[in-house]
Amino acid sequence: QSVLTQPPSASGTPGQRVTISCSGSTSNVGNNYVYWYQQLPGTAPKLLIYRNDQRPSGVPDRVSGSKSGTSASLAISGLRSDDEGDYYCAAWDDSLSDVFFGGGTKVTVL
Amino acid sequence: QLQLQESGPGLVKPSETLSLTCTVSGGSVSDSYYWGWIRQPPGKGLEWIGSLYFTGSTYYTPSLRSRVSISVDTSKNQFSLKLRSVTAADTAVYFCARHVGVGAHQPFDIWGQGTMVTVAS
């Protein structure tokens, strides 16, 4: 069981908005930045969100991140077929000096 | 642009040492970034293994700390992973990656393509 908890799956039709949650604790999500990665089938992960809500260059603004307390969320609006893949949250943990990834959420476009 | 490429044996026997190298091109391993290793067992999620700075400063995940070492060779522009006493549970795709800046708490912005390592006799 992962230290950061994500739902195993999420889905939506093209054009819809999907939201993925990431729940942690004070020592990780609560006190540190949350990052989000997208992993398309057969590829390496790609950084989608850093510092809770910042998008790297090239990530469209239909992707957004937020954090409140010990929980964070990733939202993808205007869902497209090429958004299908696995999404992971991640955060540093102060107590354990460890980097934790969530268990991952598989996004399916119906 | 910066690229990372993992290399090493795809098959390792149980109880032996897994050794992988990450070659950095389009940049220098001595730049002001931390460099790390992450693995992903088949069909499972991501697990951070550890990270280092070119000065030799390292961070390891506590669960693997007794078996893992990460080192850097600035003359070859490479950094390496060694994982001792492997078992089938160490079978995974191993990725090398660059942290955004200085510190293992920073996210990974550039990743290698990954290399599959199977532990079997």
Short mmCIF file of C-alpha atoms in Angstrom, two decimals:
data_model
loop_
_atom_site.label_atom_id
_atom_site.label_comp_id
_atom_site.label_asym_id
_atom_site.label_seq_id
_atom_site.Cartn_x
_atom_site.Cartn_y
_atom_site.Cartn_z
CA GLN A 1 0.00 0.00 0.00
CA SER A 2 1.44 3.37 -1.05
CA VAL A 3 2.09 6.19 1.41
CA LEU A 4 0.36 8.51 -1.08
CA THR A 5 -3.12 7.26 -1.88
CA GLN A 6 -4.64 7.63 -5.33
CA PRO A 7 -7.77 6.07 -6.82
CA PRO A 8 -6.78 3.16 -9.09
CA SER A 9 -8.86 4.41 -11.99
CA ALA A 10 -10.69 7.39 -13.44
CA SER A 11 -12.57 7.81 -16.68
CA GLY A 12 -14.46 10.27 -18.82
CA THR A 13 -15.73 10.88 -22.30
CA PRO A 14 -13.91 13.15 -24.75
CA GLY A 15 -14.24 16.77 -23.72
CA GLN A 16 -15.11 15.99 -20.11
CA ARG A 17 -13.11 16.90 -17.02
CA VAL A 18 -11.49 14.23 -14.87
CA THR A 19 -10.01 14.78 -11.44
CA ILE A 20 -7.49 12.58 -9.62
CA SER A 21 -6.88 12.86 -5.89
CA CYS A 22 -3.70 12.21 -3.94
CA SER A 23 -3.90 11.85 -0.18
CA GLY A 24 -0.88 11.85 2.09
CA SER A 25 0.19 13.10 5.49
CA THR A 26 1.74 16.12 7.12
CA SER A 27 5.31 14.89 6.58
CA ASN A 28 4.90 14.58 2.82
CA VAL A 29 2.01 16.29 1.03
CA GLY A 30 1.30 18.59 3.97
CA ASN A 31 4.78 20.07 4.27
CA ASN A 32 6.18 19.68 0.76
CA TYR A 33 5.42 20.33 -2.86
CA VAL A 34 3.40 17.77 -4.80
CA TYR A 35 4.38 16.71 -8.31
CA TRP A 36 2.36 14.90 -10.95
CA TYR A 37 3.65 12.64 -13.69
CA GLN A 38 1.93 11.21 -16.76
CA GLN A 39 3.05 7.82 -18.06
CA LEU A 40 1.68 6.84 -21.44
CA PRO A 41 1.78 3.14 -22.34
CA GLY A 42 5.29 1.85 -22.89
CA THR A 43 6.98 5.18 -22.19
CA ALA A 44 8.89 6.89 -19.40
CA PRO A 45 7.00 9.20 -17.04
CA LYS A 46 6.67 12.87 -17.96
CA LEU A 47 6.50 15.73 -15.45
CA LEU A 48 3.06 17.36 -15.69
CA ILE A 49 2.87 19.53 -12.58
CA TYR A 50 5.54 20.77 -10.16
CA ARG A 51 5.29 22.83 -6.97
CA ASN A 52 1.63 21.80 -6.53
CA ASP A 53 0.20 23.81 -9.43
CA GLN A 54 2.94 24.84 -11.86
CA ARG A 55 3.05 23.53 -15.41
CA PRO A 56 6.36 22.91 -17.18
CA SER A 57 6.75 24.44 -20.59
CA GLY A 58 4.73 22.50 -23.16
CA VAL A 59 2.06 21.19 -20.78
CA PRO A 60 -1.32 22.60 -21.88
CA ASP A 61 -3.37 24.78 -19.54
CA ARG A 62 -6.21 22.26 -19.56
CA VAL A 63 -4.04 20.40 -17.05
CA SER A 64 -4.05 21.87 -13.54
CA GLY A 65 -2.95 20.95 -10.04
CA SER A 66 -3.96 22.04 -6.59
CA LYS A 67 -3.20 21.24 -2.97
CA SER A 68 -5.01 21.73 0.30
CA GLY A 69 -3.62 20.45 3.55
CA THR A 70 -2.56 16.83 3.14
CA SER A 71 -4.39 16.27 -0.15
CA ALA A 72 -3.68 17.26 -3.72
CA SER A 73 -5.55 16.97 -6.98
CA LEU A 74 -4.84 16.84 -10.66
CA ALA A 75 -7.52 17.93 -13.11
CA ILE A 76 -7.59 17.35 -16.84
CA SER A 77 -10.28 19.21 -18.73
CA GLY A 78 -11.21 18.81 -22.39
CA LEU A 79 -10.30 15.13 -22.12
CA ARG A 80 -8.70 13.66 -25.23
CA SER A 81 -7.97 10.09 -26.30
CA ASP A 82 -4.24 10.72 -26.04
CA ASP A 83 -4.66 11.52 -22.33
CA GLU A 84 -5.13 7.79 -21.69
CA GLY A 85 -2.40 6.53 -19.43
CA ASP A 86 -1.26 6.33 -15.83
CA TYR A 87 -0.90 9.36 -13.60
CA TYR A 88 1.25 9.47 -10.47
CA CYS A 89 1.54 12.00 -7.69
CA ALA A 90 4.81 12.31 -5.80
CA ALA A 91 6.22 14.17 -2.83
CA TRP A 92 9.26 14.27 -0.57
CA ASP A 93 8.75 12.98 2.94
CA ASP A 94 10.56 14.94 5.68
CA SER A 95 10.27 12.25 8.34
CA LEU A 96 11.73 9.43 6.26
CA SER A 97 13.93 11.45 3.86
CA ASP A 98 12.25 9.54 1.09
CA VAL A 99 10.56 10.27 -2.22
CA PHE A 100 7.11 8.73 -2.41
CA PHE A 101 5.00 8.09 -5.46
CA GLY A 102 1.31 7.42 -5.30
CA GLY A 103 0.09 4.06 -6.51
CA GLY A 104 -1.00 5.56 -9.81
CA THR A 105 -4.36 6.24 -11.43
CA LYS A 106 -5.23 4.77 -14.79
CA VAL A 107 -7.20 7.27 -16.87
CA THR A 108 -9.49 5.83 -19.52
CA VAL A 109 -11.21 7.89 -22.20
CA LEU A 110 -14.53 6.21 -22.93
CA GLN B 1 18.97 18.75 -25.57
CA LEU B 2 19.83 16.64 -22.54
CA GLN B 3 19.32 12.92 -22.96
CA LEU B 4 19.79 10.00 -20.58
CA GLN B 5 20.42 6.40 -21.59
CA GLU B 6 20.44 3.40 -19.27
CA SER B 7 22.63 0.40 -20.01
CA GLY B 8 23.45 -2.89 -18.35
CA PRO B 9 22.56 -6.59 -18.24
CA GLY B 10 18.93 -7.47 -18.79
CA LEU B 11 19.22 -10.67 -16.75
CA VAL B 12 20.74 -11.05 -13.29
CA LYS B 13 20.87 -14.19 -11.18
CA PRO B 14 19.36 -14.25 -7.69
CA SER B 15 21.79 -13.21 -4.92
CA GLU B 16 24.04 -11.42 -7.41
CA THR B 17 24.55 -7.70 -7.96
CA LEU B 18 22.51 -5.66 -10.42
CA SER B 19 24.66 -2.99 -12.09
CA LEU B 20 23.33 -0.28 -14.37
CA THR B 21 24.86 2.84 -15.88
CA CYS B 22 23.19 6.02 -17.05
CA THR B 23 25.03 8.00 -19.71
CA VAL B 24 24.31 11.72 -19.89
CA SER B 25 24.49 13.42 -23.30
CA GLY B 26 23.79 17.01 -24.28
CA GLY B 27 24.81 18.15 -20.81
CA SER B 28 27.14 17.37 -17.94
CA VAL B 29 26.63 15.19 -14.90
CA SER B 30 28.64 17.88 -13.09
CA ASP B 31 25.97 20.52 -13.70
CA SER B 32 23.94 21.76 -10.72
CA TYR B 33 21.39 18.97 -10.67
CA TYR B 34 20.78 15.83 -8.68
CA TRP B 35 20.53 12.59 -10.65
CA GLY B 36 18.40 9.63 -9.66
CA TRP B 37 17.23 6.08 -10.21
CA ILE B 38 13.59 4.96 -10.16
CA ARG B 39 12.20 1.51 -10.84
CA GLN B 40 8.85 0.08 -11.89
CA PRO B 41 8.01 -3.63 -11.42
CA PRO B 42 5.91 -5.10 -14.25
CA GLY B 43 2.36 -3.81 -14.04
CA LYS B 44 3.07 -1.81 -10.89
CA GLY B 45 3.85 1.73 -9.83
CA LEU B 46 7.00 3.81 -9.54
CA GLU B 47 9.52 3.44 -6.72
CA TRP B 48 12.35 5.87 -6.07
CA ILE B 49 15.65 4.12 -5.39
CA GLY B 50 18.05 6.96 -4.71
CA SER B 51 19.77 10.07 -6.01
CA LEU B 52 23.15 11.72 -6.03
CA TYR B 53 25.03 14.96 -6.74
CA PHE B 54 28.28 14.99 -8.68
CA THR B 55 30.16 15.77 -5.45
CA GLY B 56 29.16 12.34 -4.20
CA SER B 57 26.33 13.39 -1.89
CA THR B 58 23.69 10.65 -1.96
CA TYR B 59 20.17 9.93 -0.76
CA TYR B 60 18.67 6.43 -0.73
CA THR B 61 15.20 5.15 -0.04
CA PRO B 62 15.32 3.57 3.44
CA SER B 63 13.89 0.23 2.30
CA LEU B 64 16.83 -0.38 -0.08
CA ARG B 65 19.60 1.51 1.72
CA SER B 66 21.37 -1.63 2.97
CA ARG B 67 21.70 -3.03 -0.57
CA VAL B 68 22.10 -0.05 -2.88
CA SER B 69 24.86 2.30 -3.90
CA ILE B 70 24.85 5.07 -6.50
CA SER B 71 28.06 6.60 -7.79
CA VAL B 72 29.21 9.08 -10.42
CA ASP B 73 32.01 9.06 -12.98
CA THR B 74 32.43 12.63 -14.16
CA SER B 75 35.15 11.67 -16.66
CA LYS B 76 32.68 9.45 -18.52
CA ASN B 77 29.66 11.71 -17.85
CA GLN B 78 27.86 8.77 -16.26
CA PHE B 79 26.29 7.75 -12.99
CA SER B 80 25.69 4.18 -11.89
CA LEU B 81 23.47 2.00 -9.74
CA LYS B 82 24.48 -1.15 -7.88
CA LEU B 83 21.89 -3.26 -6.09
CA ARG B 84 23.27 -6.21 -4.15
CA SER B 85 21.73 -9.56 -3.23
CA VAL B 86 18.89 -9.28 -5.71
CA THR B 87 15.75 -11.42 -5.66
CA ALA B 88 12.82 -11.82 -8.04
CA ALA B 89 11.21 -8.85 -6.30
CA ASP B 90 13.88 -6.63 -7.87
CA THR B 91 12.66 -7.46 -11.38
CA ALA B 92 11.60 -4.13 -12.87
CA VAL B 93 12.12 -1.48 -15.48
CA TYR B 94 14.87 0.78 -14.15
CA PHE B 95 14.84 4.46 -15.12
CA CYS B 96 17.52 7.06 -14.62
CA ALA B 97 16.37 10.67 -14.40
CA ARG B 98 17.47 14.21 -13.65
CA HIS B 99 16.04 16.23 -10.78
CA VAL B 100 14.93 19.77 -11.66
CA GLY B 101 17.60 21.25 -9.41
CA VAL B 102 19.72 20.58 -6.39
CA GLY B 103 18.19 18.19 -3.92
CA ALA B 104 16.46 14.83 -3.96
CA HIS B 105 13.21 16.59 -3.01
CA GLN B 106 13.05 18.18 -6.46
CA PRO B 107 10.94 16.52 -9.18
CA PHE B 108 12.38 14.61 -12.11
CA ASP B 109 12.13 16.55 -15.36
CA ILE B 110 14.15 14.42 -17.76
CA TRP B 111 14.00 10.63 -17.87
CA GLY B 112 15.80 7.89 -19.70
CA GLN B 113 13.72 5.42 -21.70
CA GLY B 114 14.18 2.74 -19.05
CA THR B 115 15.76 -0.69 -19.15
CA MET B 116 14.13 -3.97 -18.12
CA VAL B 117 16.06 -6.08 -15.64
CA THR B 118 14.88 -9.59 -14.84
CA VAL B 119 16.17 -11.50 -11.84
CA ALA B 120 16.08 -15.21 -12.61
CA SER B 121 18.36 -18.21 -12.62
#
